[in-house]
């Protein structure tokens, strides 16, 4: 009976795999369970990624179009022109926009944003701007 409970609990949570024995008979016996949504997989890089100056000195607004509905975005920046190394994490957010404050006016920055889902990290998009 313990196997049956585990099999039914996992199936009810959306973990479909091979279900056999008593659990298979129970599922085939007319018990309707919710189907799991298929995993999103690796999201594409955000589209239309851009960096914009703001009215505040040393502040940049980043915007992008989300590639999938439910994801978290990792936002990073660097000042390294040669090879874009030493990326500094800025924030993790769920919105398709954010602001970076406290940047050095007149210095060239590169920004990147990469969405991730519970199953996979993604490709990133890169933009550059000199904050005013």
Short mmCIF file of C-alpha atoms in Angstrom, two decimals:
data_model
loop_
_atom_site.label_atom_id
_atom_site.label_comp_id
_atom_site.label_asym_id
_atom_site.label_seq_id
_atom_site.Cartn_x
_atom_site.Cartn_y
_atom_site.Cartn_z
CA UNK A 1 0.00 0.00 0.00
CA UNK A 2 2.92 2.38 0.64
CA UNK A 3 4.01 1.99 -3.02
CA UNK A 4 0.50 2.77 -4.17
CA UNK A 5 0.34 5.97 -2.10
CA UNK A 6 3.71 7.16 -3.38
CA UNK A 7 2.74 6.41 -6.99
CA UNK A 8 -0.58 8.23 -6.72
CA UNK A 9 0.94 11.18 -4.83
CA UNK A 10 3.67 11.59 -7.44
CA UNK A 11 1.20 11.32 -10.30
CA UNK A 12 -1.11 13.85 -8.65
CA UNK A 13 1.78 16.30 -8.39
CA UNK A 14 2.49 15.91 -12.10
CA UNK A 15 5.41 13.50 -11.95
CA UNK A 16 4.42 11.08 -14.69
CA UNK A 17 6.63 8.16 -15.34
CA UNK A 18 6.09 4.48 -15.48
CA UNK A 19 3.33 3.63 -13.08
CA UNK A 20 2.71 -0.03 -12.61
CA UNK A 21 1.22 -2.47 -10.16
CA UNK A 22 -1.71 -1.36 -8.03
CA UNK A 23 -1.07 2.32 -8.81
CA UNK A 24 -1.37 1.62 -12.54
CA UNK A 25 -4.67 -0.18 -11.98
CA UNK A 26 -5.95 2.71 -9.89
CA UNK A 27 -5.02 5.27 -12.55
CA UNK A 28 -6.57 3.13 -15.28
CA UNK A 29 -9.63 2.61 -13.09
CA UNK A 30 -11.08 6.04 -13.84
CA UNK A 31 -9.30 8.25 -11.32
CA UNK A 32 -8.64 11.56 -13.11
CA UNK A 33 -5.43 13.28 -12.15
CA UNK A 34 -4.15 16.65 -13.39
CA UNK A 35 -1.57 16.38 -16.13
CA UNK A 36 1.68 18.18 -15.65
CA UNK A 37 2.52 21.02 -18.00
CA UNK A 38 5.47 20.15 -20.18
CA UNK A 39 8.72 21.80 -19.11
CA UNK A 40 9.58 25.05 -20.83
CA UNK A 41 13.13 23.95 -21.55
CA UNK A 42 15.95 26.41 -22.13
CA UNK A 43 14.53 29.90 -22.74
CA UNK A 44 15.90 32.01 -25.57
CA UNK A 45 17.87 35.17 -24.86
CA UNK A 46 15.62 38.16 -24.16
CA UNK A 47 14.58 40.08 -27.24
CA UNK A 48 14.80 43.87 -27.73
CA UNK A 49 17.25 44.28 -24.83
CA UNK A 50 18.22 47.92 -24.42
CA UNK A 51 19.89 50.26 -21.95
CA UNK A 52 18.56 53.80 -21.56
CA UNK A 53 19.86 56.87 -19.76
CA UNK A 54 17.60 58.35 -17.13
CA UNK A 55 17.25 61.88 -15.77
CA UNK A 56 19.31 60.83 -12.72
CA UNK A 57 23.10 60.95 -13.09
CA UNK A 58 24.72 57.50 -12.90
CA UNK A 59 21.43 55.64 -13.35
CA UNK A 60 20.58 53.36 -16.26
CA UNK A 61 17.24 51.72 -17.06
CA UNK A 62 17.34 48.29 -18.69
CA UNK A 63 14.36 46.89 -20.60
CA UNK A 64 13.75 43.72 -22.58
CA UNK A 65 11.03 41.46 -23.92
CA UNK A 66 10.59 38.28 -21.92
CA UNK A 67 11.17 35.07 -23.91
CA UNK A 68 8.90 32.89 -21.74
CA UNK A 69 6.04 33.65 -19.41
CA UNK A 70 7.43 32.42 -16.12
CA UNK A 71 11.11 32.99 -15.49
CA UNK A 72 13.59 34.86 -13.32
CA UNK A 73 16.10 37.27 -14.86
CA UNK A 74 19.73 37.56 -13.74
CA UNK A 75 21.12 41.03 -14.49
CA UNK A 76 24.89 41.67 -14.59
CA UNK A 77 27.25 44.43 -15.73
CA UNK A 78 30.93 44.98 -16.53
CA UNK A 79 33.28 47.77 -17.60
CA UNK A 80 35.80 45.38 -19.20
CA UNK A 81 35.94 46.16 -22.93
CA UNK A 82 38.36 43.32 -23.71
CA UNK A 83 36.45 40.08 -23.64
CA UNK A 84 33.66 41.19 -21.32
CA UNK A 85 35.15 39.56 -18.25
CA UNK A 86 34.51 40.21 -14.58
CA UNK A 87 30.73 40.40 -14.80
CA UNK A 88 29.27 41.82 -11.59
CA UNK A 89 25.85 40.56 -10.49
CA UNK A 90 23.36 43.37 -10.04
CA UNK A 91 20.02 41.80 -9.25
CA UNK A 92 17.62 38.96 -9.86
CA UNK A 93 14.12 40.01 -10.84
CA UNK A 94 10.89 38.71 -12.35
CA UNK A 95 10.01 41.92 -14.23
CA UNK A 96 11.31 42.60 -17.76
CA UNK A 97 12.99 45.82 -16.61
CA UNK A 98 15.25 47.19 -13.87
CA UNK A 99 17.33 50.24 -12.96
CA UNK A 100 20.98 50.33 -11.98
CA UNK A 101 22.05 53.23 -9.78
CA UNK A 102 25.43 54.46 -8.62
CA UNK A 103 27.26 53.97 -11.93
CA UNK A 104 30.14 56.25 -12.86
CA UNK A 105 28.88 58.88 -15.36
CA UNK A 106 30.76 58.87 -18.68
CA UNK A 107 32.21 55.36 -18.25
CA UNK A 108 31.23 52.69 -20.78
CA UNK A 109 29.32 49.75 -19.30
CA UNK A 110 28.13 46.47 -20.78
CA UNK A 111 24.98 44.91 -19.38
CA UNK A 112 23.57 41.45 -19.81
CA UNK A 113 20.40 39.72 -18.77
CA UNK A 114 19.68 36.01 -18.81
CA UNK A 115 16.37 34.36 -17.98
CA UNK A 116 16.24 31.09 -16.14
CA UNK A 117 13.42 28.69 -15.43
CA UNK A 118 13.25 26.10 -12.67
CA UNK A 119 14.59 23.55 -15.17
CA UNK A 120 17.24 25.40 -17.19
CA UNK A 121 19.43 28.52 -17.33
CA UNK A 122 19.36 30.41 -20.61
CA UNK A 123 21.31 32.37 -23.15
CA UNK A 124 21.94 36.03 -22.40
CA UNK A 125 21.49 39.32 -24.25
CA UNK A 126 24.11 42.09 -24.07
CA UNK A 127 23.74 45.89 -24.40
CA UNK A 128 26.16 48.76 -23.73
CA UNK A 129 25.77 52.41 -22.68
CA UNK A 130 27.64 55.34 -21.14
CA UNK A 131 25.50 56.64 -18.29
CA UNK A 132 25.01 60.39 -18.30
#
